[in-house]
Amino acid sequence: MAKILVVDDEEHIRLLYSEELRDAGYEVITAESGYKLLELIESEKPDLVVLDIKMVDYNGLDLLQDIRAKFYDLPVILSTAYDTFKEDTKSMAADFYVVKSFDLTELKKKIAMALEARESFE
Amino acid sequence: MIYAEENPSGVSEVDLVVAIPTFNEVANIATVTSQVDIGLTKYYPNLKSAIIVCDNHSMDGTREAFLETKTKNPKIYLSSAPGEKGKGANLRNLFERLITLRPQAVMILEADIRNVQPEWIYNFIEPILRGAGYVTPIYVLHKYESTLSSVVVYPFIRCLYGRRVRQSIAGDCAFGRALIEHFATVPHWSSFVAEKGIDIWMLINALYLRQPVCQTVIGLPKLHRIKDPHAQINRAFVQLVGTLFDLMVPFQDFWMRVKWSKPTILFNADLQEAEVAIPMDVNISRLFETFSRGLDTYRDLLNQVLSVAEMHKLDEIRSMGIQHFNFPSHTWATILFDMAVAYRDAPSDLRPSLLEALLPLYYGKVASYVRKTERMSTQQAEEVVENKCMVFEENKSYLLSRWKGN
Protein backbone atom coordinates (compact mmCIF):
# COMPACT_ATOMS: atom_id res chain seq x y z
CA MET A 1 0.00 0.00 0.00
CA ALA A 2 1.52 3.33 -1.05
CA LYS A 3 2.03 5.87 1.73
CA ILE A 4 1.05 9.48 1.00
CA LEU A 5 2.10 12.49 3.01
CA VAL A 6 -0.34 15.40 2.85
CA VAL A 7 1.16 18.76 3.87
CA ASP A 8 -1.44 21.49 4.27
CA ASP A 9 -2.11 24.10 6.94
CA GLU A 10 -5.88 23.89 6.51
CA GLU A 11 -7.36 21.22 8.74
CA HIS A 12 -10.43 20.57 6.59
CA ILE A 13 -8.21 19.89 3.57
CA ARG A 14 -6.09 17.46 5.54
CA LEU A 15 -9.23 15.68 6.72
CA LEU A 16 -10.80 15.59 3.27
CA TYR A 17 -7.66 14.32 1.57
CA SER A 18 -7.03 11.76 4.31
CA GLU A 19 -10.50 10.26 4.15
CA GLU A 20 -10.73 10.18 0.38
CA LEU A 21 -7.24 8.82 -0.17
CA ARG A 22 -7.66 6.16 2.51
CA ASP A 23 -10.89 5.11 0.80
CA ALA A 24 -8.90 4.91 -2.42
CA GLY A 25 -6.56 2.41 -0.78
CA TYR A 26 -3.62 4.58 0.28
CA GLU A 27 -2.01 4.91 3.68
CA VAL A 28 -2.10 8.61 4.60
CA ILE A 29 -0.07 10.67 7.02
CA THR A 30 -0.42 14.43 7.42
CA ALA A 31 1.59 17.48 8.44
CA GLU A 32 0.17 20.91 9.17
CA SER A 33 3.26 22.86 8.13
CA GLY A 34 6.64 22.58 6.48
CA TYR A 35 8.37 22.50 9.86
CA LYS A 36 11.00 19.74 9.84
CA LEU A 37 9.43 18.37 6.70
CA LEU A 38 12.66 16.83 5.40
CA GLU A 39 13.14 15.00 8.69
CA LEU A 40 9.56 13.78 8.53
CA ILE A 41 10.10 12.47 5.01
CA GLU A 42 13.33 10.83 6.12
CA SER A 43 11.64 9.03 9.00
CA GLU A 44 8.25 8.21 7.46
CA LYS A 45 9.51 7.43 3.95
CA PRO A 46 6.30 8.35 2.10
CA ASP A 47 5.92 7.21 -1.50
CA LEU A 48 4.46 10.56 -2.52
CA VAL A 49 3.91 14.04 -1.08
CA VAL A 50 0.88 16.26 -1.70
CA LEU A 51 2.15 19.75 -0.90
CA ASP A 52 0.17 22.94 -0.38
CA ILE A 53 1.85 25.90 -2.03
CA LYS A 54 0.61 28.69 0.23
CA MET A 55 0.84 27.95 3.92
CA VAL A 56 0.90 30.57 6.62
CA ASP A 57 4.52 30.02 7.62
CA TYR A 58 5.93 28.21 4.61
CA ASN A 59 6.19 28.63 0.88
CA GLY A 60 5.47 25.27 -0.73
CA LEU A 61 7.62 26.10 -3.77
CA ASP A 62 10.67 26.61 -1.54
CA LEU A 63 9.92 23.38 0.31
CA LEU A 64 9.66 21.66 -3.06
CA GLN A 65 13.24 22.69 -3.96
CA ASP A 66 14.49 21.27 -0.66
CA ILE A 67 12.62 18.01 -1.18
CA ARG A 68 13.81 17.63 -4.78
CA ALA A 69 17.45 18.29 -3.84
CA LYS A 70 17.41 15.62 -1.14
CA PHE A 71 14.91 13.10 -2.53
CA TYR A 72 15.47 13.27 -6.28
CA ASP A 73 12.74 10.89 -7.40
CA LEU A 74 10.16 11.35 -4.63
CA PRO A 75 6.91 12.34 -6.38
CA VAL A 76 5.53 15.69 -5.26
CA ILE A 77 2.14 16.99 -6.30
CA LEU A 78 1.48 20.66 -5.69
CA SER A 79 -1.94 21.50 -4.37
CA THR A 80 -3.09 25.06 -4.79
CA ALA A 81 -6.08 27.35 -4.82
CA TYR A 82 -4.43 29.63 -7.40
CA ASP A 83 -2.67 28.79 -10.64
CA THR A 84 -0.51 31.92 -10.76
CA PHE A 85 2.31 29.84 -9.26
CA LYS A 86 3.04 28.48 -12.74
CA GLU A 87 4.87 31.72 -13.51
CA ASP A 88 7.44 30.71 -10.91
CA THR A 89 10.24 28.56 -12.35
CA LYS A 90 10.38 26.61 -9.09
CA SER A 91 7.11 24.89 -9.93
CA MET A 92 8.96 22.94 -12.66
CA ALA A 93 10.35 20.70 -9.92
CA ALA A 94 6.89 19.28 -9.19
CA ASP A 95 5.61 16.08 -10.75
CA PHE A 96 2.14 17.55 -11.15
CA TYR A 97 -0.13 20.17 -9.70
CA VAL A 98 -3.82 20.14 -8.89
CA VAL A 99 -6.22 22.93 -8.12
CA LYS A 100 -7.84 22.37 -4.71
CA SER A 101 -11.33 20.99 -5.01
CA PHE A 102 -13.79 18.84 -3.09
CA ASP A 103 -13.79 16.49 -6.05
CA LEU A 104 -10.51 14.59 -5.78
CA THR A 105 -10.78 12.74 -9.08
CA GLU A 106 -7.95 14.75 -10.65
CA LEU A 107 -5.74 14.40 -7.59
CA LYS A 108 -6.24 10.63 -7.50
CA LYS A 109 -5.45 10.39 -11.21
CA LYS A 110 -2.24 12.37 -10.78
CA ILE A 111 -1.23 10.32 -7.74
CA ALA A 112 -1.65 7.11 -9.72
CA MET A 113 0.40 8.51 -12.62
CA ALA A 114 3.18 9.77 -10.38
CA LEU A 115 3.44 6.46 -8.53
CA GLU A 116 3.44 4.56 -11.80
CA ALA A 117 6.20 6.79 -13.17
CA ARG A 118 8.34 6.31 -10.09
CA GLU A 119 7.87 2.55 -10.15
CA SER A 120 8.87 2.38 -13.80
CA PHE A 121 12.19 4.07 -12.98
CA GLU A 122 13.13 1.62 -10.24
CA MET B 1 41.34 10.67 -31.98
CA ILE B 2 43.34 13.62 -30.70
CA TYR B 3 45.47 14.80 -33.59
CA ALA B 4 47.37 17.53 -31.76
CA GLU B 5 47.69 18.64 -28.16
CA GLU B 6 49.37 21.60 -26.54
CA ASN B 7 49.59 21.69 -22.78
CA PRO B 8 52.01 24.52 -22.03
CA SER B 9 51.55 24.33 -18.25
CA GLY B 10 51.99 20.56 -18.14
CA VAL B 11 48.62 19.96 -16.47
CA SER B 12 48.19 16.37 -15.29
CA GLU B 13 45.21 16.08 -12.93
CA VAL B 14 42.55 18.70 -12.20
CA ASP B 15 39.32 19.13 -10.25
CA LEU B 16 37.40 21.17 -12.79
CA VAL B 17 37.43 21.48 -16.56
CA VAL B 18 35.64 24.02 -18.70
CA ALA B 19 35.80 22.87 -22.31
CA ILE B 20 35.05 25.03 -25.33
CA PRO B 21 34.47 23.21 -28.63
CA THR B 22 35.53 25.38 -31.57
CA PHE B 23 35.79 25.67 -35.30
CA ASN B 24 37.04 28.99 -36.67
CA GLU B 25 36.11 31.01 -33.59
CA VAL B 26 38.99 33.50 -33.62
CA ALA B 27 36.60 36.44 -33.22
CA ASN B 28 35.18 35.37 -29.86
CA ILE B 29 37.44 32.76 -28.29
CA ALA B 30 39.54 35.23 -26.27
CA THR B 31 36.43 36.82 -24.73
CA VAL B 32 34.87 33.49 -23.78
CA THR B 33 38.20 32.20 -22.40
CA SER B 34 38.62 35.32 -20.25
CA GLN B 35 35.11 35.07 -18.83
CA VAL B 36 35.62 31.41 -18.01
CA ASP B 37 38.91 32.21 -16.31
CA ILE B 38 37.31 34.95 -14.21
CA GLY B 39 34.51 32.56 -13.21
CA LEU B 40 36.84 29.73 -12.22
CA THR B 41 39.10 32.07 -10.26
CA LYS B 42 36.23 33.80 -8.48
CA TYR B 43 34.13 30.80 -7.53
CA TYR B 44 36.67 27.98 -7.24
CA PRO B 45 39.98 29.54 -6.17
CA ASN B 46 40.93 26.47 -4.13
CA LEU B 47 40.28 23.87 -6.79
CA LYS B 48 42.62 22.98 -9.63
CA SER B 49 41.02 23.95 -12.91
CA ALA B 50 41.85 23.86 -16.60
CA ILE B 51 40.34 25.53 -19.64
CA ILE B 52 40.37 23.29 -22.70
CA VAL B 53 39.68 24.24 -26.26
CA CYS B 54 38.79 21.22 -28.36
CA ASP B 55 39.10 22.39 -31.91
CA ASN B 56 38.30 21.14 -35.40
CA HIS B 57 41.76 22.10 -36.67
CA SER B 58 40.73 25.72 -37.27
CA MET B 59 42.90 27.63 -39.74
CA ASP B 60 41.70 31.12 -38.76
CA GLY B 61 43.94 31.56 -35.72
CA THR B 62 41.60 30.16 -33.07
CA ARG B 63 44.47 28.15 -31.55
CA GLU B 64 46.78 31.17 -31.29
CA ALA B 65 44.05 33.47 -29.96
CA PHE B 66 43.20 30.93 -27.26
CA LEU B 67 46.74 30.15 -26.17
CA GLU B 68 47.71 33.83 -26.13
CA THR B 69 44.79 34.85 -23.90
CA LYS B 70 46.18 35.72 -20.48
CA THR B 71 44.55 33.53 -17.80
CA LYS B 72 45.22 32.50 -14.20
CA ASN B 73 44.08 28.95 -14.91
CA PRO B 74 46.11 26.69 -17.21
CA LYS B 75 44.96 26.04 -20.76
CA ILE B 76 45.08 22.95 -22.96
CA TYR B 77 44.53 22.96 -26.70
CA LEU B 78 43.30 19.80 -28.44
CA SER B 79 42.63 19.41 -32.13
CA SER B 80 41.07 16.81 -34.34
CA ALA B 81 42.69 15.85 -37.63
CA PRO B 82 42.28 18.18 -40.62
CA GLY B 83 38.92 17.55 -42.26
CA GLU B 84 37.35 15.94 -39.21
CA LYS B 85 34.46 18.25 -38.39
CA GLY B 86 31.71 18.52 -35.84
CA LYS B 87 31.10 19.37 -32.20
CA GLY B 88 30.70 15.70 -31.37
CA ALA B 89 34.09 14.88 -32.86
CA ASN B 90 35.62 17.63 -30.73
CA LEU B 91 34.00 16.36 -27.57
CA ARG B 92 35.07 12.82 -28.33
CA ASN B 93 38.65 14.04 -28.13
CA LEU B 94 37.80 15.81 -24.90
CA PHE B 95 36.32 12.65 -23.34
CA GLU B 96 39.51 10.76 -24.20
CA ARG B 97 41.63 13.43 -22.54
CA LEU B 98 39.41 13.62 -19.45
CA ILE B 99 40.23 10.03 -18.55
CA THR B 100 43.71 11.06 -17.42
CA LEU B 101 42.78 14.53 -16.14
CA ARG B 102 40.17 12.95 -13.79
CA PRO B 103 38.10 16.09 -13.03
CA GLN B 104 35.16 16.04 -10.63
CA ALA B 105 33.14 18.30 -12.88
CA VAL B 106 33.25 19.23 -16.56
CA MET B 107 31.42 22.10 -18.19
CA ILE B 108 30.93 22.43 -21.94
CA LEU B 109 30.46 25.98 -23.18
CA GLU B 110 29.91 27.05 -26.78
CA ALA B 111 32.53 29.37 -28.23
CA ASP B 112 30.32 31.87 -30.02
CA ILE B 113 28.35 33.14 -27.00
CA ARG B 114 28.57 36.91 -26.89
CA ASN B 115 27.18 37.46 -23.40
CA VAL B 116 28.78 34.68 -21.34
CA GLN B 117 29.08 35.72 -17.67
CA PRO B 118 31.53 34.41 -15.03
CA GLU B 119 28.48 33.41 -12.93
CA TRP B 120 27.56 30.83 -15.54
CA ILE B 121 30.59 28.78 -14.52
CA TYR B 122 29.17 28.55 -11.00
CA ASN B 123 25.65 27.87 -12.28
CA PHE B 124 26.80 24.83 -14.25
CA ILE B 125 29.61 23.48 -12.06
CA GLU B 126 28.05 23.88 -8.61
CA PRO B 127 25.15 21.43 -9.13
CA ILE B 128 27.68 18.76 -10.13
CA LEU B 129 29.75 19.40 -7.00
CA ARG B 130 26.52 19.04 -4.99
CA GLY B 131 25.69 15.64 -6.46
CA ALA B 132 23.97 16.11 -9.81
CA GLY B 133 25.21 13.93 -12.64
CA TYR B 134 24.25 16.04 -15.63
CA VAL B 135 23.30 19.70 -15.91
CA THR B 136 21.47 21.56 -18.67
CA PRO B 137 20.64 25.26 -18.72
CA ILE B 138 17.39 27.17 -18.71
CA TYR B 139 18.08 30.32 -20.70
CA VAL B 140 15.47 32.99 -21.26
CA LEU B 141 14.01 32.03 -24.63
CA HIS B 142 11.52 33.64 -26.93
CA LYS B 143 8.52 31.36 -27.47
CA TYR B 144 9.69 30.74 -31.06
CA GLU B 145 13.36 30.27 -30.28
CA SER B 146 14.43 26.65 -30.61
CA THR B 147 11.16 25.28 -31.98
CA LEU B 148 13.14 22.12 -32.69
CA SER B 149 13.30 21.65 -28.97
CA SER B 150 9.67 22.69 -28.28
CA VAL B 151 8.14 20.62 -31.07
CA VAL B 152 10.37 17.54 -31.31
CA VAL B 153 13.24 17.02 -28.91
CA TYR B 154 11.63 17.96 -25.59
CA PRO B 155 8.38 16.01 -26.03
CA PHE B 156 10.14 13.03 -27.60
CA ILE B 157 12.89 12.62 -24.98
CA ARG B 158 10.42 13.27 -22.19
CA CYS B 159 8.00 10.69 -23.53
CA LEU B 160 10.66 8.04 -24.14
CA TYR B 161 13.10 8.47 -21.29
CA GLY B 162 10.71 9.99 -18.75
CA ARG B 163 12.63 13.07 -17.67
CA ARG B 164 11.54 16.66 -18.30
CA VAL B 165 14.63 18.43 -19.63
CA ARG B 166 13.44 21.57 -21.39
CA GLN B 167 16.57 22.89 -23.17
CA SER B 168 18.63 19.79 -23.83
CA ILE B 169 19.95 21.12 -27.15
CA ALA B 170 21.00 24.54 -25.86
CA GLY B 171 24.60 23.51 -26.53
CA ASP B 172 25.99 24.03 -23.03
CA CYS B 173 26.00 21.48 -20.23
CA ALA B 174 27.99 20.00 -17.36
CA PHE B 175 28.58 16.48 -16.13
CA GLY B 176 30.37 14.64 -13.37
CA ARG B 177 33.10 12.06 -13.12
CA ALA B 178 30.67 9.13 -13.27
CA LEU B 179 29.91 9.91 -16.89
CA ILE B 180 33.43 10.55 -18.15
CA GLU B 181 34.47 6.95 -18.61
CA HIS B 182 31.12 6.06 -20.14
CA PHE B 183 31.32 8.92 -22.62
CA ALA B 184 34.94 8.06 -23.42
CA THR B 185 34.03 4.56 -24.51
CA VAL B 186 31.74 6.26 -27.07
CA PRO B 187 28.93 3.70 -27.15
CA HIS B 188 26.46 3.94 -30.05
CA TRP B 189 28.44 6.61 -31.87
CA SER B 190 27.32 7.82 -35.31
CA SER B 191 28.02 10.52 -37.87
CA PHE B 192 25.04 12.45 -36.45
CA VAL B 193 26.49 12.27 -32.94
CA ALA B 194 29.82 13.49 -34.31
CA GLU B 195 28.04 16.73 -35.17
CA LYS B 196 24.90 18.24 -33.58
CA GLY B 197 23.53 15.00 -32.16
CA ILE B 198 26.13 15.06 -29.39
CA ASP B 199 24.02 17.08 -26.91
CA ILE B 200 21.12 14.65 -26.82
CA TRP B 201 23.51 11.69 -27.03
CA MET B 202 25.11 12.86 -23.77
CA LEU B 203 21.75 13.51 -22.10
CA ILE B 204 20.23 10.17 -23.12
CA ASN B 205 23.33 8.31 -21.94
CA ALA B 206 23.10 10.18 -18.63
CA LEU B 207 19.44 9.25 -18.29
CA TYR B 208 20.18 5.65 -19.16
CA LEU B 209 22.78 5.55 -16.38
CA ARG B 210 20.17 7.03 -13.98
CA GLN B 211 22.30 10.08 -13.30
CA PRO B 212 20.43 12.82 -11.40
CA VAL B 213 19.70 15.58 -13.89
CA CYS B 214 19.62 19.22 -12.89
CA GLN B 215 18.38 22.23 -14.82
CA THR B 216 20.20 25.42 -13.91
CA VAL B 217 18.40 28.73 -14.29
CA ILE B 218 20.59 31.27 -16.09
CA GLY B 219 18.13 34.17 -16.13
CA LEU B 220 19.48 35.61 -19.37
CA PRO B 221 19.01 34.92 -23.05
CA LYS B 222 21.96 33.30 -24.81
CA LEU B 223 23.31 35.65 -27.45
CA HIS B 224 25.38 34.01 -30.10
CA ARG B 225 26.52 34.56 -33.63
CA ILE B 226 23.72 34.35 -36.15
CA LYS B 227 24.45 31.83 -38.86
CA ASP B 228 22.16 30.97 -41.80
CA PRO B 229 19.14 29.90 -39.69
CA HIS B 230 17.33 27.97 -42.40
CA ALA B 231 20.32 25.84 -43.40
CA GLN B 232 21.23 25.35 -39.75
CA ILE B 233 17.76 24.14 -38.79
CA ASN B 234 17.53 21.67 -41.68
CA ARG B 235 20.87 20.11 -40.78
CA ALA B 236 20.15 20.18 -37.08
CA PHE B 237 16.76 18.55 -37.62
CA VAL B 238 18.24 15.63 -39.56
CA GLN B 239 21.08 15.13 -37.10
CA LEU B 240 18.97 15.45 -33.97
CA VAL B 241 16.04 13.35 -35.10
CA GLY B 242 18.47 10.84 -36.61
CA THR B 243 20.21 10.59 -33.24
CA LEU B 244 16.90 10.23 -31.39
CA PHE B 245 15.82 7.42 -33.70
CA ASP B 246 19.24 5.72 -33.72
CA LEU B 247 19.39 5.59 -29.93
CA MET B 248 15.95 4.03 -29.60
CA VAL B 249 17.36 0.61 -30.54
CA PRO B 250 20.20 0.25 -28.04
CA PHE B 251 18.18 1.85 -25.25
CA GLN B 252 14.87 0.13 -25.92
CA ASP B 253 14.98 -1.98 -22.76
CA PHE B 254 15.08 1.26 -20.80
CA TRP B 255 12.59 3.51 -22.58
CA MET B 256 10.01 0.79 -23.14
CA ARG B 257 9.70 0.39 -19.36
CA VAL B 258 9.36 4.09 -18.57
CA LYS B 259 5.87 5.40 -17.87
CA TRP B 260 4.94 9.07 -17.82
CA SER B 261 7.69 11.52 -16.87
CA LYS B 262 9.37 13.08 -13.88
CA PRO B 263 10.85 16.50 -13.14
CA THR B 264 14.51 17.28 -12.48
CA ILE B 265 16.31 19.15 -9.74
CA LEU B 266 16.42 22.91 -10.33
CA PHE B 267 19.41 25.07 -9.46
CA ASN B 268 19.34 28.84 -9.02
CA ALA B 269 15.55 28.73 -9.19
CA ASP B 270 15.28 31.73 -6.87
CA LEU B 271 16.48 33.83 -9.77
CA GLN B 272 13.32 35.43 -11.08
CA GLU B 273 15.02 37.90 -13.37
CA ALA B 274 12.56 39.26 -15.88
CA GLU B 275 15.06 39.43 -18.74
CA VAL B 276 13.34 39.87 -22.04
CA ALA B 277 13.99 37.28 -24.73
CA ILE B 278 15.32 38.32 -28.11
CA PRO B 279 12.36 39.26 -30.36
CA MET B 280 11.80 36.89 -33.26
CA ASP B 281 9.77 37.12 -36.43
CA VAL B 282 8.36 33.94 -37.86
CA ASN B 283 6.98 33.75 -41.39
CA ILE B 284 3.99 31.42 -41.05
CA SER B 285 3.20 31.59 -44.78
CA ARG B 286 6.62 30.26 -45.66
CA LEU B 287 6.36 27.50 -43.07
CA PHE B 288 2.95 26.50 -44.44
CA GLU B 289 4.29 26.58 -48.03
CA THR B 290 7.22 24.34 -47.08
CA PHE B 291 4.83 21.92 -45.41
CA SER B 292 2.42 21.90 -48.32
CA ARG B 293 5.12 21.48 -50.97
CA GLY B 294 6.86 18.77 -48.97
CA LEU B 295 3.64 16.82 -48.65
CA ASP B 296 3.53 16.59 -52.45
CA THR B 297 7.24 15.97 -52.92
CA TYR B 298 7.40 13.11 -50.44
CA ARG B 299 3.89 11.73 -50.87
CA ASP B 300 5.01 8.34 -52.22
CA LEU B 301 7.44 7.79 -49.39
CA LEU B 302 5.01 9.05 -46.74
CA ASN B 303 2.32 6.72 -48.13
CA GLN B 304 4.62 3.78 -47.42
CA VAL B 305 5.37 4.85 -43.86
CA LEU B 306 2.22 6.46 -42.51
CA SER B 307 -1.26 4.98 -42.17
CA VAL B 308 -4.08 5.85 -44.55
CA ALA B 309 -5.77 7.75 -41.70
CA GLU B 310 -2.64 9.81 -41.07
CA MET B 311 -2.28 10.69 -44.76
CA HIS B 312 -5.93 11.74 -44.87
CA LYS B 313 -5.39 13.84 -41.78
CA LEU B 314 -2.39 15.57 -43.36
CA ASP B 315 -4.42 16.40 -46.47
CA GLU B 316 -7.24 17.65 -44.28
CA ILE B 317 -4.83 19.82 -42.31
CA ARG B 318 -3.45 21.31 -45.51
CA SER B 319 -6.93 22.03 -46.85
CA MET B 320 -7.65 24.24 -43.83
CA GLY B 321 -5.36 26.84 -45.34
CA ILE B 322 -3.18 29.16 -43.40
CA GLN B 323 -5.98 31.05 -41.63
CA HIS B 324 -7.35 28.05 -39.78
CA PHE B 325 -4.25 25.91 -39.85
CA ASN B 326 -4.06 23.40 -36.99
CA PHE B 327 -1.75 20.39 -36.88
CA PRO B 328 -3.01 18.36 -33.89
CA SER B 329 -0.39 17.15 -31.44
CA HIS B 330 -1.89 13.68 -31.48
CA THR B 331 -1.29 13.45 -35.25
CA TRP B 332 2.23 14.83 -34.88
CA ALA B 333 3.05 12.33 -32.12
CA THR B 334 1.81 9.30 -34.04
CA ILE B 335 3.62 10.44 -37.20
CA LEU B 336 6.89 10.72 -35.27
CA PHE B 337 6.30 7.30 -33.71
CA ASP B 338 5.53 5.70 -37.08
CA MET B 339 8.62 7.35 -38.57
CA ALA B 340 10.77 5.99 -35.75
CA VAL B 341 9.58 2.47 -36.48
CA ALA B 342 10.06 2.91 -40.25
CA TYR B 343 13.56 4.31 -39.62
CA ARG B 344 14.48 1.28 -37.51
CA ASP B 345 13.23 -1.12 -40.19
CA ALA B 346 14.71 0.71 -43.20
CA PRO B 347 18.09 -0.16 -44.72
CA SER B 348 20.65 2.39 -43.57
CA ASP B 349 20.97 4.00 -47.01
CA LEU B 350 17.23 4.83 -47.04
CA ARG B 351 17.11 6.35 -43.57
CA PRO B 352 18.22 9.87 -44.60
CA SER B 353 15.30 10.09 -47.03
CA LEU B 354 12.87 9.32 -44.19
CA LEU B 355 14.30 12.20 -42.19
CA GLU B 356 14.07 14.48 -45.23
CA ALA B 357 10.41 13.51 -45.70
CA LEU B 358 9.69 14.27 -42.04
CA LEU B 359 11.25 17.74 -42.24
CA PRO B 360 8.37 19.51 -44.09
CA LEU B 361 5.89 17.96 -41.66
CA TYR B 362 7.94 19.46 -38.85
CA TYR B 363 7.61 22.87 -40.52
CA GLY B 364 3.87 22.29 -40.64
CA LYS B 365 3.80 21.54 -36.93
CA VAL B 366 5.86 24.69 -36.23
CA ALA B 367 3.42 26.76 -38.31
CA SER B 368 0.55 25.35 -36.28
CA TYR B 369 2.34 26.08 -32.99
CA VAL B 370 3.04 29.66 -34.08
CA ARG B 371 -0.55 30.15 -35.21
CA LYS B 372 -1.88 28.81 -31.93
CA THR B 373 0.42 30.84 -29.69
CA GLU B 374 0.85 34.09 -31.61
CA ARG B 375 -1.27 36.09 -29.15
CA MET B 376 0.04 34.24 -26.10
CA SER B 377 2.65 35.23 -23.56
CA THR B 378 5.77 33.10 -23.24
CA GLN B 379 4.24 31.48 -20.15
CA GLN B 380 1.03 30.62 -21.97
CA ALA B 381 2.97 29.25 -24.94
CA GLU B 382 4.95 27.14 -22.51
CA GLU B 383 1.71 25.58 -21.30
CA VAL B 384 0.90 24.67 -24.89
CA VAL B 385 4.25 22.86 -25.07
CA GLU B 386 3.55 21.10 -21.78
CA ASN B 387 0.14 19.97 -23.02
CA LYS B 388 1.77 18.67 -26.19
CA CYS B 389 4.20 16.67 -24.08
CA MET B 390 1.28 15.08 -22.24
CA VAL B 391 -0.24 14.06 -25.59
CA PHE B 392 3.04 12.31 -26.44
CA GLU B 393 3.07 10.54 -23.09
CA GLU B 394 -0.57 9.52 -23.36
CA ASN B 395 0.10 7.98 -26.76
CA LYS B 396 3.26 6.11 -25.81
CA SER B 397 1.26 2.88 -25.80
CA TYR B 398 0.80 3.37 -29.57
CA LEU B 399 4.56 3.62 -30.02
CA LEU B 400 5.11 0.53 -27.87
CA SER B 401 2.60 -1.41 -29.89
CA ARG B 402 4.16 -0.35 -33.22
CA TRP B 403 7.69 -0.94 -31.94
CA LYS B 404 6.83 -4.48 -30.89
CA GLY B 405 5.42 -5.10 -34.36
CA ASN B 406 1.73 -5.27 -33.49
Short mmCIF file of C-alpha atoms in Angstrom, two decimals, chain A residues 62 65 68-69 72-76 83 86-97 109-110 112-114 116-122, chain B residues 138 161-164 166 207 210-215 217 254 257-266 269-272 379 383 390 393-394:
data_model
loop_
_atom_site.label_atom_id
_atom_site.label_comp_id
_atom_site.label_asym_id
_atom_site.label_seq_id
_atom_site.Cartn_x
_atom_site.Cartn_y
_atom_site.Cartn_z
CA ASP A 62 10.67 26.61 -1.54
CA GLN A 65 13.24 22.69 -3.96
CA ARG A 68 13.81 17.63 -4.78
CA ALA A 69 17.45 18.29 -3.84
CA TYR A 72 15.47 13.27 -6.28
CA ASP A 73 12.74 10.89 -7.40
CA LEU A 74 10.16 11.35 -4.63
CA PRO A 75 6.91 12.34 -6.38
CA VAL A 76 5.53 15.69 -5.26
CA ASP A 83 -2.67 28.79 -10.64
CA LYS A 86 3.04 28.48 -12.74
CA GLU A 87 4.87 31.72 -13.51
CA ASP A 88 7.44 30.71 -10.91
CA THR A 89 10.24 28.56 -12.35
CA LYS A 90 10.38 26.61 -9.09
CA SER A 91 7.11 24.89 -9.93
CA MET A 92 8.96 22.94 -12.66
CA ALA A 93 10.35 20.70 -9.92
CA ALA A 94 6.89 19.28 -9.19
CA ASP A 95 5.61 16.08 -10.75
CA PHE A 96 2.14 17.55 -11.15
CA TYR A 97 -0.13 20.17 -9.70
CA LYS A 109 -5.45 10.39 -11.21
CA LYS A 110 -2.24 12.37 -10.78
CA ALA A 112 -1.65 7.11 -9.72
CA MET A 113 0.40 8.51 -12.62
CA ALA A 114 3.18 9.77 -10.38
CA GLU A 116 3.44 4.56 -11.80
CA ALA A 117 6.20 6.79 -13.17
CA ARG A 118 8.34 6.31 -10.09
CA GLU A 119 7.87 2.55 -10.15
CA SER A 120 8.87 2.38 -13.80
CA PHE A 121 12.19 4.07 -12.98
CA GLU A 122 13.13 1.62 -10.24
CA ILE B 138 17.39 27.17 -18.71
CA TYR B 161 13.10 8.47 -21.29
CA GLY B 162 10.71 9.99 -18.75
CA ARG B 163 12.63 13.07 -17.67
CA ARG B 164 11.54 16.66 -18.30
CA ARG B 166 13.44 21.57 -21.39
CA LEU B 207 19.44 9.25 -18.29
CA ARG B 210 20.17 7.03 -13.98
CA GLN B 211 22.30 10.08 -13.30
CA PRO B 212 20.43 12.82 -11.40
CA VAL B 213 19.70 15.58 -13.89
CA CYS B 214 19.62 19.22 -12.89
CA GLN B 215 18.38 22.23 -14.82
CA VAL B 217 18.40 28.73 -14.29
CA PHE B 254 15.08 1.26 -20.80
CA ARG B 257 9.70 0.39 -19.36
CA VAL B 258 9.36 4.09 -18.57
CA LYS B 259 5.87 5.40 -17.87
CA TRP B 260 4.94 9.07 -17.82
CA SER B 261 7.69 11.52 -16.87
CA LYS B 262 9.37 13.08 -13.88
CA PRO B 263 10.85 16.50 -13.14
CA THR B 264 14.51 17.28 -12.48
CA ILE B 265 16.31 19.15 -9.74
CA LEU B 266 16.42 22.91 -10.33
CA ALA B 269 15.55 28.73 -9.19
CA ASP B 270 15.28 31.73 -6.87
CA LEU B 271 16.48 33.83 -9.77
CA GLN B 272 13.32 35.43 -11.08
CA GLN B 379 4.24 31.48 -20.15
CA GLU B 383 1.71 25.58 -21.30
CA MET B 390 1.28 15.08 -22.24
CA GLU B 393 3.07 10.54 -23.09
CA GLU B 394 -0.57 9.52 -23.36
#
